[in-house]
PDB file of C-alpha atoms in Angstrom:
ATOM      1  CA  UNK A   1     -20.924 -50.809-134.389  1.00 48.00           C
ATOM      2  CA  UNK A   2     -18.239 -50.165-131.614  1.00 46.00           C
ATOM      3  CA  UNK A   3     -17.753 -46.835-134.242  1.00 49.00           C
ATOM      4  CA  UNK A   4     -21.379 -46.184-134.179  1.00 42.00           C
ATOM      5  CA  UNK A   5     -21.758 -46.148-130.057  1.00 43.00           C
ATOM      6  CA  UNK A   6     -18.486 -44.014-129.782  1.00 43.00           C
ATOM      7  CA  UNK A   7     -19.990 -41.397-132.215  1.00 43.00           C
ATOM      8  CA  UNK A   8     -23.394 -41.458-130.400  1.00 43.00           C
ATOM      9  CA  UNK A   9     -21.424 -41.063-126.732  1.00 45.00           C
ATOM     10  CA  UNK A  10     -19.419 -38.331-128.150  1.00 44.00           C
ATOM     11  CA  UNK A  11     -22.658 -36.489-129.417  1.00 46.00           C
ATOM     12  CA  UNK A  12     -24.122 -37.059-126.201  1.00 44.00           C
ATOM     13  CA  UNK A  13     -21.090 -35.571-124.512  1.00 45.00           C
ATOM     14  CA  UNK A  14     -21.243 -32.678-126.744  1.00 43.00           C
ATOM     15  CA  UNK A  15     -24.996 -31.765-126.090  1.00 49.00           C
ATOM     16  CA  UNK A  16     -24.588 -32.426-122.494  1.00 56.00           C
ATOM     17  CA  UNK A  17     -21.376 -30.582-121.681  1.00 53.00           C
ATOM     18  CA  UNK A  18     -22.883 -27.559-123.829  1.00 56.00           C
ATOM     19  CA  UNK A  19     -25.962 -27.283-121.435  1.00 92.00           C
ATOM     20  CA  UNK A  20     -26.198 -24.523-118.968  1.00 96.00           C
ATOM     21  CA  UNK A  21     -29.476 -24.642-116.584  1.00 97.00           C
ATOM     22  CA  UNK A  22     -30.942 -21.370-115.354  1.00 96.00           C
ATOM     23  CA  UNK A  23     -32.620 -21.395-112.027  1.00 95.00           C
ATOM     24  CA  UNK A  24     -35.531 -19.493-113.064  1.00 94.00           C
ATOM     25  CA  UNK A  25     -37.767 -19.728-110.100  1.00 96.00           C
ATOM     26  CA  UNK A  26     -37.423 -19.918-106.300  1.00 95.00           C
ATOM     27  CA  UNK A  27     -39.565 -21.408-103.327  1.00 95.00           C
ATOM     28  CA  UNK A  28     -39.283 -19.990 -99.583  1.00 94.00           C
ATOM     29  CA  UNK A  29     -37.983 -22.136 -97.179  1.00 95.00           C
ATOM     30  CA  UNK A  30     -40.959 -21.314 -94.552  1.00 96.00           C
ATOM     31  CA  UNK A  31     -42.913 -23.400 -96.389  1.00 97.00           C
ATOM     32  CA  UNK A  32     -40.940 -26.435 -94.874  1.00 97.00           C
ATOM     33  CA  UNK A  33     -40.907 -24.976 -91.305  1.00 97.00           C
ATOM     34  CA  UNK A  34     -41.265 -27.826 -88.246  1.00 96.00           C
ATOM     35  CA  UNK A  35     -42.317 -26.620 -85.100  1.00 96.00           C
ATOM     36  CA  UNK A  36     -40.673 -23.889 -83.778  1.00 97.00           C
ATOM     37  CA  UNK A  37     -38.905 -23.844 -79.858  1.00 97.00           C
ATOM     38  CA  UNK A  38     -38.456 -21.190 -77.510  1.00 98.00           C
ATOM     39  CA  UNK A  39     -35.545 -20.898 -75.101  1.00 98.00           C
ATOM     40  CA  UNK A  40     -33.019 -18.344 -73.419  1.00 98.00           C
ATOM     41  CA  UNK A  41     -30.122 -20.547 -74.598  1.00 97.00           C
ATOM     42  CA  UNK A  42     -29.379 -22.351 -77.759  1.00 97.00           C
ATOM     43  CA  UNK A  43     -30.586 -26.087 -78.093  1.00 97.00           C
ATOM     44  CA  UNK A  44     -28.661 -28.785 -79.753  1.00 96.00           C
ATOM     45  CA  UNK A  45     -30.375 -30.726 -82.348  1.00 95.00           C
ATOM     46  CA  UNK A  46     -31.298 -33.945 -80.732  1.00 91.00           C
ATOM     47  CA  UNK A  47     -33.136 -31.392 -78.190  1.00 94.00           C
ATOM     48  CA  UNK A  48     -35.083 -30.473 -81.124  1.00 94.00           C
ATOM     49  CA  UNK A  49     -35.881 -33.959 -82.469  1.00 91.00           C
ATOM     50  CA  UNK A  50     -33.223 -33.388 -85.409  1.00 91.00           C
ATOM     51  CA  UNK A  51     -31.559 -36.544 -86.065  1.00 85.00           C
ATOM     52  CA  UNK A  52     -29.399 -35.200 -89.066  1.00 84.00           C
ATOM     53  CA  UNK A  53     -29.925 -31.941 -91.154  1.00 90.00           C
ATOM     54  CA  UNK A  54     -30.780 -28.482 -90.869  1.00 96.00           C
ATOM     55  CA  UNK A  55     -32.050 -26.372 -88.173  1.00 97.00           C
ATOM     56  CA  UNK A  56     -32.567 -22.225 -87.984  1.00 98.00           C
ATOM     57  CA  UNK A  57     -31.876 -20.579 -84.873  1.00 98.00           C
ATOM     58  CA  UNK A  58     -33.132 -16.944 -84.996  1.00 98.00           C
ATOM     59  CA  UNK A  59     -32.907 -14.152 -82.462  1.00 98.00           C
ATOM     60  CA  UNK A  60     -32.732 -10.322 -82.581  1.00 98.00           C
ATOM     61  CA  UNK A  61     -29.134  -8.941 -81.706  1.00 98.00           C
ATOM     62  CA  UNK A  62     -28.291  -5.137 -80.554  1.00 98.00           C
ATOM     63  CA  UNK A  63     -24.662  -4.115 -81.540  1.00 98.00           C
ATOM     64  CA  UNK A  64     -23.390  -1.884 -79.761  1.00 96.00           C
ATOM     65  CA  UNK A  65     -20.363  -1.027 -82.039  1.00 97.00           C
ATOM     66  CA  UNK A  66     -20.001  -1.404 -86.176  1.00 97.00           C
ATOM     67  CA  UNK A  67     -18.608  -4.909 -87.024  1.00 98.00           C
ATOM     68  CA  UNK A  68     -18.903  -6.785 -83.905  1.00 98.00           C
ATOM     69  CA  UNK A  69     -17.509 -10.324 -83.807  1.00 98.00           C
ATOM     70  CA  UNK A  70     -19.625 -13.279 -83.181  1.00 98.00           C
ATOM     71  CA  UNK A  71     -18.198 -16.316 -81.481  1.00 98.00           C
ATOM     72  CA  UNK A  72     -19.998 -19.463 -80.486  1.00 98.00           C
ATOM     73  CA  UNK A  73     -18.740 -22.565 -78.183  1.00 97.00           C
ATOM     74  CA  UNK A  74     -20.033 -25.541 -80.033  1.00 96.00           C
ATOM     75  CA  UNK A  75     -20.709 -25.508 -84.255  1.00 96.00           C
ATOM     76  CA  UNK A  76     -21.497 -29.357 -85.162  1.00 93.00           C
ATOM     77  CA  UNK A  77     -21.152 -29.431 -87.927  1.00 90.00           C
ATOM     78  CA  UNK A  78     -21.611 -26.126 -89.979  1.00 93.00           C
ATOM     79  CA  UNK A  79     -23.900 -23.366 -89.953  1.00 96.00           C
ATOM     80  CA  UNK A  80     -23.886 -20.047 -92.715  1.00 96.00           C
ATOM     81  CA  UNK A  81     -24.300 -16.920 -91.211  1.00 97.00           C
ATOM     82  CA  UNK A  82     -26.952 -14.020 -91.775  1.00 97.00           C
ATOM     83  CA  UNK A  83     -28.171 -10.712 -90.584  1.00 97.00           C
ATOM     84  CA  UNK A  84     -30.889  -8.927 -91.688  1.00 95.00           C
ATOM     85  CA  UNK A  85     -31.393 -11.612 -94.946  1.00 93.00           C
ATOM     86  CA  UNK A  86     -27.540 -11.272 -95.853  1.00 93.00           C
ATOM     87  CA  UNK A  87     -24.917 -13.755 -95.843  1.00 94.00           C
ATOM     88  CA  UNK A  88     -22.097 -13.115 -93.564  1.00 96.00           C
ATOM     89  CA  UNK A  89     -20.153 -16.155 -93.848  1.00 95.00           C
ATOM     90  CA  UNK A  90     -20.082 -19.216 -92.114  1.00 94.00           C
ATOM     91  CA  UNK A  91     -18.882 -20.755 -88.775  1.00 97.00           C
ATOM     92  CA  UNK A  92     -17.775 -24.411 -88.222  1.00 95.00           C
ATOM     93  CA  UNK A  93     -15.996 -26.097 -85.029  1.00 92.00           C
ATOM     94  CA  UNK A  94     -12.823 -25.214 -86.572  1.00 94.00           C
ATOM     95  CA  UNK A  95     -13.674 -21.716 -87.351  1.00 96.00           C
ATOM     96  CA  UNK A  96     -16.088 -20.548 -84.480  1.00 97.00           C
ATOM     97  CA  UNK A  97     -16.126 -16.508 -84.691  1.00 98.00           C
ATOM     98  CA  UNK A  98     -16.784 -14.495 -87.450  1.00 98.00           C
ATOM     99  CA  UNK A  99     -16.848 -10.316 -87.716  1.00 98.00           C
ATOM    100  CA  UNK A 100     -20.125  -9.119 -88.967  1.00 98.00           C
ATOM    101  CA  UNK A 101     -19.997  -6.300 -91.346  1.00 98.00           C
ATOM    102  CA  UNK A 102     -23.184  -4.383 -89.752  1.00 98.00           C
ATOM    103  CA  UNK A 103     -23.531  -0.933 -88.374  1.00 98.00           C
ATOM    104  CA  UNK A 104     -24.472  -0.482 -84.895  1.00 98.00           C
ATOM    105  CA  UNK A 105     -27.837  -0.989 -83.772  1.00 98.00           C
ATOM    106  CA  UNK A 106     -30.944  -3.943 -83.816  1.00 98.00           C
ATOM    107  CA  UNK A 107     -30.685  -6.243 -86.338  1.00 98.00           C
ATOM    108  CA  UNK A 108     -32.542 -10.065 -86.900  1.00 98.00           C
ATOM    109  CA  UNK A 109     -29.068 -12.519 -86.736  1.00 98.00           C
ATOM    110  CA  UNK A 110     -30.174 -16.275 -88.484  1.00 98.00           C
ATOM    111  CA  UNK A 111     -28.011 -19.379 -88.135  1.00 98.00           C
ATOM    112  CA  UNK A 112     -28.390 -22.019 -90.643  1.00 97.00           C
ATOM    113  CA  UNK A 113     -26.922 -24.736 -89.084  1.00 97.00           C
ATOM    114  CA  UNK A 114     -26.413 -28.569 -90.618  1.00 94.00           C
ATOM    115  CA  UNK A 115     -25.737 -32.003 -88.992  1.00 89.00           C
ATOM    116  CA  UNK A 116     -23.426 -33.295 -91.488  1.00 78.00           C
ATOM    117  CA  UNK A 117     -23.722 -36.798 -89.376  1.00 60.00           C
ATOM    118  CA  UNK A 118     -23.399 -38.627 -86.088  1.00 48.00           C
ATOM    119  CA  UNK A 119     -19.779 -38.622 -84.000  1.00 45.00           C
ATOM    120  CA  UNK A 120     -18.773 -42.484 -84.561  1.00 38.00           C
ATOM    121  CA  UNK A 121     -15.307 -42.272 -82.822  1.00 42.00           C
ATOM    122  CA  UNK A 122     -12.847 -40.365 -80.961  1.00 47.00           C
ATOM    123  CA  UNK A 123     -13.233 -38.708 -77.168  1.00 47.00           C
ATOM    124  CA  UNK A 124     -16.840 -36.933 -78.016  1.00 49.00           C
ATOM    125  CA  UNK A 125     -18.776 -40.468 -79.258  1.00 46.00           C
ATOM    126  CA  UNK A 126     -20.319 -40.240 -75.795  1.00 46.00           C
ATOM    127  CA  UNK A 127     -21.458 -36.379 -76.542  1.00 54.00           C
ATOM    128  CA  UNK A 128     -23.187 -36.660 -79.627  1.00 69.00           C
ATOM    129  CA  UNK A 129     -24.974 -33.385 -79.325  1.00 86.00           C
ATOM    130  CA  UNK A 130     -25.353 -31.637 -83.480  1.00 91.00           C
ATOM    131  CA  UNK A 131     -26.215 -28.323 -84.112  1.00 95.00           C
ATOM    132  CA  UNK A 132     -25.391 -25.237 -82.032  1.00 97.00           C
ATOM    133  CA  UNK A 133     -25.172 -25.239 -78.438  1.00 96.00           C
ATOM    134  CA  UNK A 134     -23.089 -23.799 -75.637  1.00 96.00           C
ATOM    135  CA  UNK A 135     -22.339 -20.294 -75.137  1.00 97.00           C
ATOM    136  CA  UNK A 136     -22.577 -17.451 -78.048  1.00 98.00           C
ATOM    137  CA  UNK A 137     -21.453 -13.809 -77.931  1.00 98.00           C
ATOM    138  CA  UNK A 138     -21.648 -10.538 -79.846  1.00 98.00           C
ATOM    139  CA  UNK A 139     -18.215  -8.808 -79.123  1.00 97.00           C
ATOM    140  CA  UNK A 140     -18.456 -10.563 -75.443  1.00 97.00           C
ATOM    141  CA  UNK A 141     -22.023  -9.985 -74.638  1.00 97.00           C
ATOM    142  CA  UNK A 142     -24.139 -13.552 -74.672  1.00 98.00           C
ATOM    143  CA  UNK A 143     -26.990 -13.638 -76.946  1.00 98.00           C
ATOM    144  CA  UNK A 144     -30.602 -14.926 -75.544  1.00 97.00           C
ATOM    145  CA  UNK A 145     -33.994 -15.660 -76.696  1.00 98.00           C
ATOM    146  CA  UNK A 146     -33.796 -18.030 -79.538  1.00 98.00           C
ATOM    147  CA  UNK A 147     -36.494 -19.149 -81.283  1.00 98.00           C
ATOM    148  CA  UNK A 148     -34.911 -22.617 -83.438  1.00 98.00           C
ATOM    149  CA  UNK A 149     -36.966 -23.942 -86.044  1.00 98.00           C
ATOM    150  CA  UNK A 150     -36.704 -27.581 -87.982  1.00 97.00           C
ATOM    151  CA  UNK A 151     -35.874 -27.863 -91.359  1.00 97.00           C
ATOM    152  CA  UNK A 152     -36.633 -30.910 -92.950  1.00 96.00           C
ATOM    153  CA  UNK A 153     -35.206 -30.205 -96.287  1.00 97.00           C
ATOM    154  CA  UNK A 154     -34.061 -33.994 -97.246  1.00 94.00           C
ATOM    155  CA  UNK A 155     -37.756 -35.089 -96.157  1.00 94.00           C
ATOM    156  CA  UNK A 156     -39.671 -32.592 -98.064  1.00 96.00           C
ATOM    157  CA  UNK A 157     -42.154 -33.228-100.841  1.00 96.00           C
ATOM    158  CA  UNK A 158     -40.159 -30.837-103.298  1.00 97.00           C
ATOM    159  CA  UNK A 159     -42.937 -31.362-105.727  1.00 95.00           C
ATOM    160  CA  UNK A 160     -45.549 -29.647-103.869  1.00 97.00           C
ATOM    161  CA  UNK A 161     -43.605 -26.457-103.133  1.00 97.00           C
ATOM    162  CA  UNK A 162     -44.958 -23.263-104.688  1.00 96.00           C
ATOM    163  CA  UNK A 163     -42.510 -21.535-106.759  1.00 96.00           C
ATOM    164  CA  UNK A 164     -42.532 -18.306-108.139  1.00 95.00           C
ATOM    165  CA  UNK A 165     -40.490 -15.828-110.610  1.00 93.00           C
ATOM    166  CA  UNK A 166     -36.946 -15.496-109.002  1.00 79.00           C
ATOM    167  CA  UNK A 167     -36.486 -12.505-106.445  1.00 68.00           C
ATOM    168  CA  UNK A 168     -33.280 -10.957-105.314  1.00 60.00           C
ATOM    169  CA  UNK A 169     -33.271 -12.663-102.177  1.00 63.00           C
ATOM    170  CA  UNK A 170     -30.343 -13.649-100.402  1.00 76.00           C
ATOM    171  CA  UNK A 171     -31.491 -15.985 -97.557  1.00 89.00           C
ATOM    172  CA  UNK A 172     -31.658 -19.856 -97.938  1.00 94.00           C
ATOM    173  CA  UNK A 173     -34.374 -21.131-100.285  1.00 94.00           C
ATOM    174  CA  UNK A 174     -34.969 -23.862-103.078  1.00 96.00           C
ATOM    175  CA  UNK A 175     -34.296 -23.048-106.760  1.00 96.00           C
ATOM    176  CA  UNK A 176     -35.946 -24.079-109.659  1.00 96.00           C
ATOM    177  CA  UNK A 177     -34.903 -24.835-113.428  1.00 97.00           C
ATOM    178  CA  UNK A 178     -35.116 -26.873-116.500  1.00 97.00           C
ATOM    179  CA  UNK A 179     -33.295 -28.547-118.675  1.00 97.00           C
ATOM    180  CA  UNK A 180     -33.790 -31.013-121.913  1.00 96.00           C
ATOM    181  CA  UNK A 181     -32.467 -34.452-122.653  1.00 95.00           C
ATOM    182  CA  UNK A 182     -32.432 -36.127-126.221  1.00 93.00           C
ATOM    183  CA  UNK A 183     -31.611 -39.871-124.915  1.00 93.00           C
ATOM    184  CA  UNK A 184     -31.495 -40.242-121.074  1.00 95.00           C
ATOM    185  CA  UNK A 185     -28.185 -41.427-120.312  1.00 95.00           C
ATOM    186  CA  UNK A 186     -25.821 -41.172-116.977  1.00 96.00           C
ATOM    187  CA  UNK A 187     -24.500 -38.122-116.737  1.00 96.00           C
ATOM    188  CA  UNK A 188     -23.115 -35.167-114.104  1.00 97.00           C
ATOM    189  CA  UNK A 189     -24.589 -32.034-112.867  1.00 98.00           C
ATOM    190  CA  UNK A 190     -21.421 -29.683-112.353  1.00 97.00           C
ATOM    191  CA  UNK A 191     -22.025 -27.679-108.766  1.00 96.00           C
ATOM    192  CA  UNK A 192     -19.216 -25.579-108.815  1.00 95.00           C
ATOM    193  CA  UNK A 193     -19.537 -21.999-107.529  1.00 94.00           C
ATOM    194  CA  UNK A 194     -22.333 -23.193-105.093  1.00 95.00           C
ATOM    195  CA  UNK A 195     -22.077 -23.123-101.587  1.00 93.00           C
ATOM    196  CA  UNK A 196     -23.737 -26.283 -99.654  1.00 93.00           C
ATOM    197  CA  UNK A 197     -26.911 -28.028-100.574  1.00 95.00           C
ATOM    198  CA  UNK A 198     -29.475 -30.451-101.896  1.00 97.00           C
ATOM    199  CA  UNK A 199     -30.526 -31.603-105.261  1.00 98.00           C
ATOM    200  CA  UNK A 200     -33.438 -33.200-106.920  1.00 98.00           C
ATOM    201  CA  UNK A 201     -33.919 -34.334-110.316  1.00 98.00           C
ATOM    202  CA  UNK A 202     -37.711 -35.114-111.508  1.00 98.00           C
ATOM    203  CA  UNK A 203     -38.898 -35.121-107.977  1.00 97.00           C
ATOM    204  CA  UNK A 204     -35.719 -37.923-107.057  1.00 97.00           C
ATOM    205  CA  UNK A 205     -33.263 -36.949-104.721  1.00 97.00           C
ATOM    206  CA  UNK A 206     -30.382 -36.626-106.347  1.00 98.00           C
ATOM    207  CA  UNK A 207     -27.460 -35.805-103.720  1.00 96.00           C
ATOM    208  CA  UNK A 208     -25.747 -33.277-101.657  1.00 95.00           C
ATOM    209  CA  UNK A 209     -22.764 -31.084-102.239  1.00 95.00           C
ATOM    210  CA  UNK A 210     -20.177 -29.068-100.743  1.00 92.00           C
ATOM    211  CA  UNK A 211     -17.836 -26.182-101.902  1.00 93.00           C
ATOM    212  CA  UNK A 212     -14.891 -27.799 -99.613  1.00 90.00           C
ATOM    213  CA  UNK A 213     -15.435 -31.474-101.077  1.00 93.00           C
ATOM    214  CA  UNK A 214     -12.906 -32.395-103.953  1.00 95.00           C
ATOM    215  CA  UNK A 215     -15.672 -33.539-106.221  1.00 95.00           C
ATOM    216  CA  UNK A 216     -17.764 -30.670-107.636  1.00 97.00           C
ATOM    217  CA  UNK A 217     -20.674 -32.658-109.544  1.00 97.00           C
ATOM    218  CA  UNK A 218     -23.193 -34.951-108.835  1.00 98.00           C
ATOM    219  CA  UNK A 219     -23.945 -38.507-110.721  1.00 97.00           C
ATOM    220  CA  UNK A 220     -27.428 -38.473-112.420  1.00 97.00           C
ATOM    221  CA  UNK A 221     -28.402 -41.939-113.262  1.00 97.00           C
ATOM    222  CA  UNK A 222     -29.957 -42.207-116.433  1.00 97.00           C
ATOM    223  CA  UNK A 223     -33.031 -43.769-114.820  1.00 96.00           C
ATOM    224  CA  UNK A 224     -33.850 -40.323-113.184  1.00 97.00           C
ATOM    225  CA  UNK A 225     -33.881 -38.537-116.346  1.00 97.00           C
ATOM    226  CA  UNK A 226     -36.529 -38.485-118.712  1.00 96.00           C
ATOM    227  CA  UNK A 227     -36.580 -37.714-122.414  1.00 96.00           C
ATOM    228  CA  UNK A 228     -36.932 -33.972-123.418  1.00 95.00           C
ATOM    229  CA  UNK A 229     -37.884 -31.701-120.421  1.00 97.00           C
ATOM    230  CA  UNK A 230     -36.360 -32.297-116.978  1.00 98.00           C
ATOM    231  CA  UNK A 231     -36.513 -30.218-113.653  1.00 98.00           C
ATOM    232  CA  UNK A 232     -33.664 -29.380-111.503  1.00 98.00           C
ATOM    233  CA  UNK A 233     -34.420 -28.553-107.730  1.00 98.00           C
ATOM    234  CA  UNK A 234     -31.755 -26.896-105.650  1.00 97.00           C
ATOM    235  CA  UNK A 235     -31.590 -26.157-102.008  1.00 97.00           C
ATOM    236  CA  UNK A 236     -29.041 -23.786-101.223  1.00 95.00           C
ATOM    237  CA  UNK A 237     -27.513 -23.143 -97.892  1.00 93.00           C
ATOM    238  CA  UNK A 238     -25.181 -20.333 -98.605  1.00 87.00           C
ATOM    239  CA  UNK A 239     -26.892 -18.295-100.904  1.00 82.00           C
ATOM    240  CA  UNK A 240     -23.987 -16.833-102.514  1.00 83.00           C
ATOM    241  CA  UNK A 241     -25.897 -15.199-105.738  1.00 86.00           C
ATOM    242  CA  UNK A 242     -25.067 -18.621-107.939  1.00 90.00           C
ATOM    243  CA  UNK A 243     -28.134 -18.949-110.363  1.00 92.00           C
ATOM    244  CA  UNK A 244     -26.965 -21.369-113.220  1.00 95.00           C
ATOM    245  CA  UNK A 245     -25.861 -24.960-113.032  1.00 96.00           C
ATOM    246  CA  UNK A 246     -24.220 -27.185-115.754  1.00 96.00           C
ATOM    247  CA  UNK A 247     -24.579 -30.756-116.986  1.00 97.00           C
ATOM    248  CA  UNK A 248     -21.283 -32.382-117.743  1.00 95.00           C
ATOM    249  CA  UNK A 249     -20.211 -35.605-119.204  1.00 94.00           C
ATOM    250  CA  UNK A 250     -17.556 -36.374-116.768  1.00 94.00           C
ATOM    251  CA  UNK A 251     -17.399 -36.045-113.157  1.00 96.00           C
ATOM    252  CA  UNK A 252     -15.885 -32.467-112.067  1.00 95.00           C
ATOM    253  CA  UNK A 253     -12.865 -31.878-109.506  1.00 95.00           C
ATOM    254  CA  UNK A 254     -11.378 -29.043-107.597  1.00 88.00           C
TER     255      UNK A 254
END
């Protein structure tokens, strides 16, 4: 009996580890936009009604020179930086400046921020602001006139999103792919190469990932999988061109 179980386990591991999931469809993030707020300055997430999760900070900027430097006073906890729909990089509380690879002229600046969690210790515990706030400059010039949009990613009904065949878009969005399972059993989703985001399997929230974490896989329990066709939906914040994920019989670490 033990030998038979071992054979089944090895067969499962072989079939799982060989399966690559192609993310063939996408859904726009605009479908889950919350109520936008406008202000001269950046507003922290708590003033946008966001306890945790994501928000979009958007404005129009004029670069007086090519490759200007964007500098923020406060970043809690992370933000991907896009200009005219193209990823420029990211900023954190430890890395608050970034050189934008753009020509001089007028551009649309979009900062997609994530609040990873509330501060529960240390000297900043009484200042529990999250998101982006304080001064923000482009080559030393203050940026104003912001539109800020809550993005309830984790709370959204992913089954109600409208997906279309994937286009060559670069901004954050939802991706969808299908995979098959002969016998539902605990497995892992290899997220290596992706940036930062959230995962759902068959409509069930499965977890989050970040390229800087040691573990680069998400555990998928057997009870959220189904025999034959399964759906995978991914929200990716750092749309960096990655379009496939892979099932794995074991956890993946850097």
